[in-house]
Amino acid sequence: MIKLLQRLQPPAPWCLVGLLCGGMMIGGAHAAVRSPDELKGLTLEELLDTKVVAGSRTPEAWPTIPAAVSVVPHEMIRRSGAVRLADALRLAPGLNVSRYVGSSYAISARGFNSTASNKLEVMIDGRSVYTPLMSGVFWEIQDTMLEDLERIEVVRGPGGALWGSNAINGVVNIVSKSAADTQGGLVFAGVGTEESVVAGVRYGGKIGAATYYRTYFKHHTRDDQVFANGANAGDGMTQDQGGFRLDSTLRGENRLTLQGDLFGNTFGVNGRPDARNSGGNFLGRWTHPVGPDAELQVQAYFDHGRRDVPLQFREDRKTWDLDVQHHFKVGEQHDLVLGGDYQRSSDDTEQAGRTFIFSPAGRTLERVSFFAQDQLTLIPQRLLLTLGARTERNDYTGWETQPSARLTATLEKGQTLWAGVSRAVRAPTRVDTESRFIPNPSNGFVLIRGTPDFRSEEVVAYELGYRVQPSPRIFLDVVTYYSDYTHLRTLEPGPTGLPLLIKNEREAENYGGAVSVTFQATDTWHLSANYHYLHQKFRLSPGSRDTTGASLEANDPPHLATLHSSLTLPHDIDFDWTLHYVSRPPNPTFPSYVTLNARLAFHPGENWEAAVVGRNLLDARHPEFGGGANQTQVQRGFYAQLTYRFP
């Protein structure tokens, strides 16, 4: 490690002083005085016992799930110093998180990272946040109160059998704490060089004997990035967001959750007026026990968002979703999950004076699906076969089926071996079928056009994993995979050359592997390291004339690595740091980079916490995505925050 750091561009001397004093950053520094047991932080035993739902739609200890699953627990998020949700995802092993302008990110798993990454299903408390416009996530509008997160679950690899047509390369499930676990008040405020202002307030209370609630408000102002020549990129942002959550236990152990958010933000667009976004959501979930080993869950949500990027694009979207799930057991062998989902999403876009338009300007899309999964015990406590499938209908290609088969073998001495094969699809969107790109709206010339015969992109993936806990303080997780993609998006010349047509004339093979190690060095020192390798091979279908070289969706670094340390020092001092390595992408290329984020926190008085954070400490600035004259660079930054808790 020392030799690696010596090769890096040295930071400014005053930055080294800050490092030696422990001012390092990794997430939201919102905490309070804790008990002696809590000061130890999250133990390896507690981490391995964490229950997740992204792997099987039911709570299950993640080391037993036959998939490449990782968990970022609350304690790691809290001590990381990230002030936005997208930055907290950098803590998840195997996710490629690249910030390309202001608060906009490209985030993917197992390749295909782009400014419109479209192969990753993302949910916040069961509410899908990807847009049917292009099957991606507008990360600049997705945020939450990080202090209230319980965990972030990540499944790398296809998840379409359970979660539907956007989960072609993975699933991210962001889970908030119950309102019962966030009682009392919290106020925090911070200032910094890049995170200019971060402030928020949250209060949780109780109504009656079994109903808990919380409300929150959060403000964030972020400074501009810079171009390679040091000029200001003019892409800063300001966002205000508030919301509530209510959790109640009703008669007969029924559980009810109601929650919602409202937000509004502006972010800079170089050379143009600021972009503006606003919106809100409301979600309700009812859980009804129907026996000792059975549970019925009904969830519905409404999401409304407005997005206006001057001269480029404007959209007003309303989405309704209803999901029903029944979990039950049959005898000693079968653990079943059955359910269905209906979604209706309507949009209204603007055409006049915009470079990116849609024809028709408004459209309503409907999606209906049914899913089933059976965890079949072949040999008790030894061999488990998981079979699942989802059949889903969309308005473009009709019915699509996404099956999965996985086998889990529990070996001696805490060892687990698993294997899986699955198929997943990315259904067509309005970008693929009905979009028009007009570089100069004054002349109306269409450069790129969607085509109505666009097919679903498909993947068949094969995975093999091994987990072992050789001692109470060490855990090792190894995964290898091979994925075969067909019908990938291309830009094909039209009959007269232009416009270019969006088609499905590319195929690809991705293969790679990942190694993750978790080490509980002492009761108060937690270490983890992970490395991910990706190899991509693309080929055009016969007759294709695409000339982009897959650069629009295939500019992924082959190597990702992370080293994380979380240490609780005497006198109630937290010291955390994370080192990220990202290798050079192929095209467009830019140098590989190493980032060091760190955080030092202490408690000057009862219920008070003061924290100092530093991000990107090893260089003054570096690019994380893209190329050309408009490539922006992420700068070194420092941030200080004060937090107070009250009953």
XYZ file of C-alpha atoms in Angstrom:
647
model
C 0.000 0.000 0.000
C 2.822 2.437 0.845
C 4.473 1.815 -2.529
C 1.174 2.462 -4.261
C 0.684 5.793 -2.502
C 4.246 6.821 -3.328
C 3.461 6.523 -7.036
C 0.516 8.873 -6.752
C 0.621 12.603 -7.356
C 1.302 13.978 -3.859
C -1.422 16.096 -2.270
C -0.803 19.571 -0.966
C 1.247 19.643 2.286
C -1.646 21.032 4.299
C -3.756 18.141 3.027
C -1.218 15.671 4.469
C -1.432 17.431 7.806
C -5.194 16.973 7.736
C -4.747 13.285 6.933
C -2.328 12.702 9.779
C -4.761 14.372 12.126
C -7.479 12.025 10.868
C -9.800 14.342 8.916
C -11.086 11.763 6.453
C -14.530 11.402 4.786
C -16.862 8.642 3.665
C -20.528 9.499 4.376
C -23.051 11.561 6.282
C -21.629 12.469 9.661
C -24.881 12.500 11.572
C -24.510 10.762 14.928
C -24.898 11.177 18.649
C -23.255 9.965 21.836
C -23.562 6.200 21.914
C -23.367 3.464 24.496
C -20.094 1.537 25.063
C -21.449 -1.393 23.056
C -22.396 0.842 20.126
C -18.943 2.434 20.145
C -17.547 -0.870 18.909
C -19.330 -0.350 15.621
C -20.749 -3.134 13.493
C -19.151 -6.508 14.195
C -18.515 -9.129 11.547
C -21.063 -11.423 13.194
C -23.740 -8.712 13.010
C -22.881 -7.943 9.401
C -23.155 -11.577 8.311
C -26.502 -11.888 10.108
C -27.968 -8.874 8.262
C -31.226 -9.766 6.535
C -31.743 -8.542 2.961
C -34.699 -8.822 0.592
C -33.162 -7.988 -2.803
C -31.954 -11.559 -3.313
C -35.243 -13.399 -2.795
C -37.960 -10.761 -2.026
C -38.075 -12.110 1.551
C -35.730 -11.394 4.499
C -32.734 -13.733 4.309
C -29.220 -13.668 5.759
C -27.164 -12.485 2.799
C -24.287 -15.050 3.001
C -26.810 -17.825 2.190
C -28.242 -16.158 -0.945
C -27.159 -17.816 -4.236
C -26.190 -14.545 -5.927
C -23.446 -11.936 -5.835
C -24.950 -9.959 -2.938
C -23.301 -7.250 -0.857
C -24.633 -5.043 1.930
C -23.654 -1.527 3.013
C -24.995 -1.253 6.586
C -26.176 1.883 8.342
C -23.019 2.244 10.424
C -20.792 2.337 7.327
C -23.074 4.871 5.620
C -23.182 7.046 8.735
C -19.414 7.054 9.128
C -18.642 7.493 5.441
C -19.218 11.230 5.026
C -21.282 10.957 1.833
C -23.852 13.744 1.694
C -25.846 12.403 -1.266
C -27.276 8.986 -1.988
C -25.191 8.433 -5.130
C -21.978 9.049 -3.180
C -23.025 6.481 -0.559
C -23.223 3.896 -3.358
C -19.436 4.165 -3.756
C -19.273 2.023 -0.614
C -20.990 -0.902 -2.375
C -18.505 -3.458 -3.775
C -18.665 -3.852 -7.538
C -20.627 -0.721 -8.401
C -18.933 1.641 -10.855
C -19.923 5.121 -9.630
C -18.706 7.992 -11.846
C -19.626 11.639 -11.370
C -19.603 13.416 -14.732
C -21.201 16.822 -14.074
C -22.368 18.581 -10.909
C -24.632 16.091 -9.193
C -25.130 13.795 -12.205
C -23.689 10.296 -12.032
C -23.198 7.253 -14.221
C -23.704 4.132 -12.068
C -23.613 0.525 -13.222
C -22.678 -3.036 -12.325
C -20.776 -5.421 -14.609
C -20.308 -2.933 -17.404
C -22.334 -0.736 -19.765
C -21.785 2.420 -17.745
C -22.957 5.603 -19.454
C -24.720 8.880 -18.751
C -27.946 6.965 -19.388
C -27.055 3.583 -17.839
C -30.090 1.377 -18.347
C -29.342 -2.093 -17.011
C -29.671 -1.608 -13.259
C -32.921 -1.747 -11.287
C -32.854 0.750 -8.405
C -35.452 0.883 -5.618
C -35.916 3.096 -2.581
C -38.061 1.286 0.003
C -39.639 -0.810 -2.724
C -40.339 2.130 -5.064
C -38.584 1.819 -8.414
C -36.806 5.076 -9.294
C -35.772 4.296 -12.857
C -37.648 6.195 -15.540
C -39.586 4.391 -18.305
C -38.318 7.168 -20.577
C -34.918 5.469 -20.943
C -34.701 2.716 -18.261
C -32.124 4.693 -16.320
C -31.984 6.781 -13.156
C -31.703 10.565 -12.982
C -29.314 10.485 -10.030
C -29.240 14.265 -9.659
C -32.777 14.154 -8.215
C -32.497 10.978 -6.123
C -31.605 11.685 -2.519
C -32.767 10.958 1.008
C -31.869 11.516 4.651
C -28.783 9.278 4.833
C -28.966 9.117 8.638
C -32.306 7.306 8.285
C -31.015 4.543 5.991
C -30.855 1.066 7.473
C -28.805 -0.468 4.660
C -28.102 -0.558 0.938
C -28.466 -3.980 -0.705
C -26.734 -4.689 -4.019
C -27.196 -7.764 -6.203
C -24.712 -7.925 -9.082
C -26.006 -9.974 -11.984
C -29.460 -10.523 -13.503
C -32.459 -10.096 -11.201
C -35.254 -10.088 -13.744
C -36.902 -13.252 -12.403
C -37.899 -11.326 -9.255
C -37.690 -7.618 -10.086
C -38.557 -7.250 -13.764
C -37.201 -6.026 -17.050
C -34.713 -3.413 -15.908
C -32.695 -5.744 -13.659
C -30.493 -7.052 -16.462
C -27.137 -6.447 -14.718
C -28.127 -5.961 -11.100
C -30.453 -4.657 -8.401
C -29.889 -1.861 -5.873
C -32.355 -1.825 -2.985
C -32.110 1.164 -0.628
C -33.864 0.452 2.675
C -34.871 3.072 5.251
C -35.209 2.500 8.964
C -38.603 2.053 10.552
C -39.968 5.208 12.160
C -39.775 3.355 15.485
C -35.973 3.336 15.136
C -35.682 7.097 14.514
C -37.364 8.609 17.560
C -36.383 12.002 18.920
C -34.816 14.919 17.129
C -31.732 15.454 15.009
C -30.306 18.705 13.649
C -27.141 18.973 11.554
C -25.359 21.673 9.586
C -22.144 21.590 7.595
C -20.075 23.769 5.284
C -17.218 22.975 2.943
C -15.248 23.772 -0.166
C -17.219 21.543 -2.558
C -20.219 20.600 -0.419
C -20.952 24.271 0.197
C -23.880 23.850 2.586
C -25.512 20.711 3.963
C -28.189 21.076 6.621
C -31.163 19.150 7.868
C -33.590 18.411 10.654
C -35.528 15.290 11.541
C -37.980 14.534 14.331
C -39.605 11.241 15.250
C -42.465 10.674 17.651
C -45.190 8.256 18.701
C -48.979 8.237 18.372
C -50.790 5.862 20.689
C -49.337 2.519 21.657
C -48.069 1.176 18.337
C -47.799 3.994 15.775
C -44.515 5.788 15.126
C -43.723 8.631 12.753
C -40.873 10.845 11.584
C -40.583 13.940 9.429
C -37.467 15.462 7.886
C -36.146 18.338 5.827
C -32.757 18.481 4.084
C -30.941 21.229 2.156
C -27.833 20.759 0.009
C -25.807 23.220 -2.072
C -22.893 21.848 -4.111
C -20.167 23.918 -5.785
C -19.277 23.793 -9.485
C -16.782 21.339 -10.937
C -14.035 22.474 -13.316
C -12.850 21.657 -16.827
C -9.382 20.263 -17.563
C -8.014 23.782 -18.058
C -9.286 24.826 -14.623
C -12.211 26.885 -15.932
C -15.440 26.775 -13.957
C -17.912 24.215 -15.363
C -20.947 26.101 -14.043
C -22.671 22.878 -12.967
C -23.340 23.425 -9.257
C -26.647 22.431 -7.720
C -29.066 23.291 -4.925
C -31.722 20.902 -3.625
C -34.381 21.036 -0.920
C -36.197 17.880 0.105
C -38.611 16.904 2.854
C -40.760 13.966 3.757
C -42.331 11.708 6.333
C -42.740 8.079 7.332
C -45.347 6.377 9.535
C -45.170 2.776 10.783
C -48.033 1.217 12.693
C -48.798 -2.235 14.052
C -52.515 -2.884 13.667
C -54.829 -5.505 15.090
C -53.751 -9.075 14.406
C -50.072 -8.120 13.897
C -50.881 -6.397 10.622
C -48.276 -3.758 9.731
C -48.874 -0.537 7.848
C -46.259 1.804 6.385
C -47.003 5.186 4.828
C -44.263 7.449 3.533
C -43.651 10.241 1.061
C -41.203 12.888 -0.153
C -41.261 16.257 -1.905
C -38.212 17.832 -3.559
C -37.115 20.689 -5.764
C -33.671 21.422 -7.184
C -31.759 23.475 -9.716
C -28.434 22.598 -11.321
C -26.175 24.476 -13.661
C -25.784 23.649 -17.351
C -22.703 25.266 -18.867
C -23.614 28.092 -21.233
C -27.376 27.754 -20.631
C -29.946 28.707 -17.992
C -30.151 26.424 -14.957
C -32.096 23.173 -15.201
C -35.007 22.730 -12.793
C -36.506 19.578 -11.304
C -39.332 19.021 -8.855
C -41.564 16.207 -7.761
C -42.820 13.961 -5.040
C -43.966 10.468 -4.184
C -46.319 8.671 -1.819
C -46.087 4.982 -0.877
C -48.270 2.676 1.204
C -47.455 -0.876 2.265
C -49.707 -3.297 4.164
C -48.320 -6.581 5.500
C -50.714 -9.259 6.751
C -49.552 -12.477 8.461
C -51.671 -15.441 7.353
C -49.955 -18.094 9.435
C -46.705 -18.914 11.224
C -44.826 -19.252 7.920
C -46.940 -17.129 5.571
C -47.342 -13.438 4.818
C -49.275 -11.333 2.336
C -47.923 -7.923 1.295
C -49.665 -5.257 -0.785
C -47.767 -2.150 -1.843
C -48.839 0.833 -3.933
C -47.100 4.082 -4.793
C -47.512 7.228 -6.865
C -44.563 9.186 -8.239
C -44.709 12.553 -9.986
C -41.725 14.400 -11.412
C -41.013 17.421 -13.605
C -37.671 17.787 -15.352
C -36.710 20.819 -17.445
C -33.260 21.188 -19.034
C -33.398 24.402 -21.106
C -33.002 23.954 -24.896
C -32.517 20.209 -24.415
C -35.470 18.405 -22.857
C -38.606 18.806 -20.721
C -40.766 16.052 -19.217
C -43.689 15.806 -16.815
C -44.245 12.206 -15.649
C -46.801 10.477 -13.423
C -46.350 6.829 -12.401
C -48.749 4.553 -10.516
C -47.666 1.105 -9.315
C -49.395 -1.767 -7.485
C -47.457 -4.810 -6.246
C -48.876 -7.892 -4.474
C -46.733 -10.634 -2.963
C -47.577 -13.818 -1.046
C -44.839 -15.685 0.835
C -45.630 -19.129 2.296
C -44.212 -22.590 2.875
C -45.496 -25.957 1.750
C -44.295 -28.757 3.981
C -40.635 -28.861 4.948
C -39.276 -28.585 1.414
C -40.901 -25.668 -0.408
C -40.507 -21.967 0.408
C -42.651 -20.097 -2.124
C -43.042 -16.474 -3.206
C -45.845 -15.635 -5.660
C -47.036 -12.265 -6.831
C -47.803 -9.753 -9.511
C -47.275 -6.120 -10.405
C -49.094 -3.488 -12.468
C -47.549 -0.170 -13.473
C -48.981 2.723 -15.461
C -46.723 5.643 -16.409
C -47.796 8.744 -18.338
C -45.557 11.502 -19.647
C -45.901 14.851 -21.368
C -42.829 16.224 -23.174
C -42.139 19.502 -24.952
C -40.996 19.714 -28.571
C -40.596 23.399 -29.426
C -37.008 24.635 -29.151
C -35.651 21.363 -27.736
C -32.821 19.215 -29.102
C -34.244 15.986 -27.663
C -37.917 15.405 -28.473
C -40.410 12.548 -28.698
C -43.123 11.689 -31.177
C -45.822 11.557 -29.952
C -45.137 14.235 -27.342
C -47.123 12.372 -24.693
C -47.680 8.687 -24.089
C -49.018 6.300 -21.455
C -47.195 3.003 -20.979
C -48.559 0.015 -19.076
C -46.723 -2.982 -17.701
C -48.171 -6.068 -16.050
C -46.186 -8.989 -14.677
C -46.456 -12.170 -12.617
C -43.625 -13.870 -10.758
C -43.009 -17.049 -8.793
C -40.056 -18.519 -6.927
C -39.619 -21.805 -5.088
C -36.711 -22.493 -2.743
C -36.676 -26.277 -2.757
C -34.752 -28.075 -0.008
C -33.109 -31.129 -1.585
C -30.969 -32.078 1.432
C -31.846 -30.322 4.720
C -29.202 -27.759 5.710
C -27.018 -28.949 2.825
C -28.488 -28.487 -0.644
C -31.042 -25.917 -1.824
C -32.427 -25.450 -5.354
C -34.035 -22.087 -6.170
C -36.240 -21.885 -9.267
C -37.931 -18.663 -10.321
C -39.481 -16.927 -13.293
C -41.235 -13.709 -14.169
C -43.475 -13.199 -17.165
C -44.048 -9.570 -18.062
C -45.955 -7.688 -20.726
C -44.853 -4.293 -22.079
C -46.418 -2.127 -24.784
C -43.559 -2.594 -27.262
C -42.648 -6.294 -27.439
C -45.526 -7.991 -25.639
C -44.809 -10.820 -23.210
C -41.255 -11.493 -22.023
C -40.181 -14.382 -19.760
C -37.205 -14.162 -17.421
C -36.325 -17.477 -15.715
C -33.635 -18.277 -13.161
C -32.201 -21.436 -11.585
C -29.740 -21.411 -8.671
C -28.170 -24.104 -6.517
C -26.727 -23.589 -3.031
C -24.517 -26.157 -1.297
C -23.587 -25.652 2.364
C -20.268 -27.373 2.987
C -18.297 -28.056 6.139
C -16.632 -25.365 8.266
C -18.818 -22.408 7.276
C -18.376 -22.804 3.533
C -21.040 -22.094 0.915
C -20.813 -22.911 -2.797
C -23.455 -21.605 -5.186
C -24.112 -21.544 -8.926
C -26.763 -19.919 -11.078
C -28.007 -19.402 -14.608
C -30.586 -16.775 -15.524
C -32.075 -14.780 -18.368
C -33.070 -11.127 -18.154
C -34.202 -8.449 -20.592
C -34.237 -4.680 -20.894
C -37.521 -3.749 -22.516
C -37.662 -0.966 -25.128
C -38.297 2.592 -23.984
C -39.389 5.851 -25.584
C -35.744 6.741 -26.215
C -35.308 3.551 -28.256
C -38.548 3.787 -30.215
C -39.909 7.343 -30.349
C -37.045 9.793 -29.775
C -35.631 12.409 -32.142
C -32.267 14.152 -31.658
C -32.161 17.562 -33.385
C -28.794 19.306 -32.855
C -30.159 22.661 -34.103
C -33.896 23.111 -33.370
C -34.039 26.135 -35.688
C -33.622 23.992 -38.822
C -35.377 20.844 -37.565
C -32.777 18.428 -38.980
C -33.023 15.038 -37.238
C -29.625 13.409 -36.638
C -30.755 10.345 -34.628
C -34.174 8.709 -34.588
C -35.721 5.868 -32.608
C -37.357 2.972 -34.429
C -40.643 1.233 -33.552
C -39.211 -2.235 -34.244
C -36.577 -1.980 -31.485
C -36.403 -5.298 -29.607
C -35.622 -6.080 -25.991
C -31.949 -6.358 -25.090
C -31.230 -9.789 -23.610
C -28.650 -11.487 -21.417
C -28.068 -15.064 -20.352
C -25.686 -15.132 -17.401
C -23.810 -17.962 -15.699
C -22.442 -17.397 -12.189
C -20.398 -19.355 -9.660
C -19.650 -18.225 -6.117
C -17.888 -19.394 -2.983
C -18.097 -17.985 0.572
C -16.134 -19.078 3.587
C -15.569 -17.885 7.133
C -12.242 -19.497 8.086
C -12.243 -17.802 11.498
C -14.695 -15.733 13.571
C -12.943 -12.544 12.377
C -12.480 -13.218 8.628
C -15.003 -13.627 5.817
C -14.158 -14.289 2.144
C -16.519 -13.999 -0.832
C -15.474 -15.018 -4.385
C -17.632 -14.718 -7.522
C -17.009 -15.488 -11.197
C -19.424 -14.920 -14.082
C -19.931 -15.121 -17.814
C -22.696 -13.098 -19.527
C -23.851 -13.397 -23.140
C -25.743 -10.335 -24.475
C -27.791 -10.107 -27.658
C -29.815 -7.358 -29.394
C -27.763 -4.539 -27.865
C -28.382 -0.994 -29.019
C -26.568 0.391 -32.094
C -26.776 3.462 -34.343
C -27.345 2.340 -37.928
C -27.267 4.600 -41.022
C -30.696 5.173 -42.553
C -31.581 4.537 -46.220
C -29.981 7.863 -47.198
C -27.311 7.839 -44.483
C -28.987 10.253 -42.090
C -30.747 10.207 -39.747
C -29.036 7.452 -37.826
C -31.499 4.827 -36.608
C -31.515 3.214 -33.148
C -31.381 -0.555 -33.752
C -30.384 -3.835 -32.049
C -27.385 -4.990 -34.054
C -24.716 -5.638 -31.442
C -23.784 -8.620 -29.269
C -21.355 -8.885 -26.384
C -19.644 -11.267 -24.013
C -18.690 -10.100 -20.536
C -16.790 -12.202 -18.086
C -14.961 -11.489 -14.887
C -14.814 -12.038 -11.183
C -14.731 -10.424 -7.778
C -13.040 -11.075 -4.449
C -14.182 -9.474 -1.190
C -12.546 -9.877 2.202
C -13.894 -8.624 5.520
C -11.615 -8.616 8.568
C -12.600 -7.754 12.137
C -9.113 -6.824 13.346
C -10.298 -5.907 16.857
C -13.621 -5.199 18.502
C -13.274 -1.574 17.406
C -11.452 -1.908 14.065
C -13.192 -3.177 10.944
C -11.377 -3.648 7.600
C -12.697 -4.676 4.200
C -11.201 -4.968 0.728
C -12.628 -5.922 -2.650
C -11.416 -6.240 -6.222
C -13.498 -6.588 -9.390
C -12.298 -7.566 -12.869
C -14.330 -7.101 -16.058
C -13.505 -8.166 -19.623
C -15.799 -7.114 -22.476
C -15.879 -8.370 -26.040
C -18.278 -6.757 -28.523
C -19.273 -7.852 -32.009
C -21.703 -6.516 -34.578
C -24.510 -8.614 -36.025
C -24.205 -9.516 -39.736
C -25.200 -6.555 -41.881
C -24.681 -3.915 -39.190
C -23.016 -0.653 -40.253
C -22.688 0.880 -36.807
C -19.523 2.972 -36.503
C -19.665 3.990 -32.828
C -17.483 1.068 -31.717
C -19.803 0.497 -28.741
C -18.385 3.683 -27.190
C -21.859 4.917 -26.218
C -22.389 2.111 -23.690
C -19.099 0.278 -23.283
C -16.429 2.444 -21.779
C -15.887 0.551 -18.553
C -12.688 0.277 -16.515
C -11.540 -3.367 -16.369
C -10.338 -3.053 -12.764
C -12.068 -1.681 -9.653
C -10.676 -1.991 -6.141
C -11.565 -0.627 -2.710
C -9.936 -0.722 0.717
C -11.970 0.492 3.687
C -11.063 0.996 7.349
C -13.409 1.873 10.205
C -11.751 2.460 13.576
C -13.186 3.637 16.887
C -10.440 5.232 18.983
C -10.422 5.943 22.724
C -12.413 8.921 23.991
C -15.243 8.199 21.538
C -13.392 9.212 18.355
C -14.335 7.717 14.968
C -11.664 7.484 12.277
C -12.702 6.124 8.865
C -11.112 6.097 5.434
C -11.728 4.530 2.042
C -9.286 4.111 -0.831
C -10.768 3.586 -4.327
C -8.849 2.519 -7.440
C -10.400 2.826 -10.925
C -8.366 1.723 -13.924
C -8.226 3.511 -17.269
C -11.309 2.952 -19.481
C -10.745 1.998 -23.147
C -12.581 4.628 -25.240
C -12.803 7.504 -24.629
C -9.842 7.028 -22.357
C -8.535 9.049 -19.437
C -5.969 8.193 -16.748
C -6.683 5.705 -14.009
C -7.140 7.305 -10.625
C -7.014 6.580 -6.916
C -9.188 8.498 -4.472
C -8.878 8.712 -0.716
C -11.909 9.768 1.320
C -11.675 10.129 5.078
C -13.584 11.238 8.161
C -12.689 12.093 11.751
C -15.498 12.577 14.280
C -15.543 13.284 18.008
C -18.112 14.276 20.636
C -17.506 17.635 22.347
C -20.518 17.179 24.636
C -23.479 15.000 25.395
C -25.603 14.470 22.262
C -23.174 16.486 20.105
C -20.924 15.274 17.317
C -18.351 17.249 15.307
C -16.893 15.768 12.133
C -14.266 16.778 9.586
C -14.271 15.116 6.194
C -11.985 15.142 3.173
C -12.677 13.770 -0.288
C -10.411 13.046 -3.233
C -7.419 13.833 -1.046
C -4.666 12.469 -3.303
C -4.912 14.988 -6.157
C -6.261 18.459 -6.831
C -8.748 17.171 -9.410
C -9.367 14.267 -11.780
C -11.978 13.145 -14.349
C -14.247 10.196 -13.589
C -16.137 9.884 -16.861
C -16.178 10.760 -20.563
C -13.743 12.780 -22.625
C -13.350 15.775 -24.904
C -13.434 19.489 -24.242
C -16.565 19.270 -22.078
C -15.158 16.653 -19.713
C -15.471 17.907 -16.138
C -13.225 17.005 -13.231
C -13.973 16.213 -9.597
C -11.991 18.351 -7.163
C -10.430 17.760 -3.776
C -12.797 18.962 -1.076
C -13.131 19.423 2.678
C -16.238 19.573 4.762
C -17.069 20.080 8.451
C -20.330 19.228 10.161
C -21.920 19.617 13.581
C -24.779 17.358 14.687
C -27.060 17.559 17.723
C -29.602 15.007 18.926
C -32.408 15.658 21.375
C -35.309 13.636 22.840
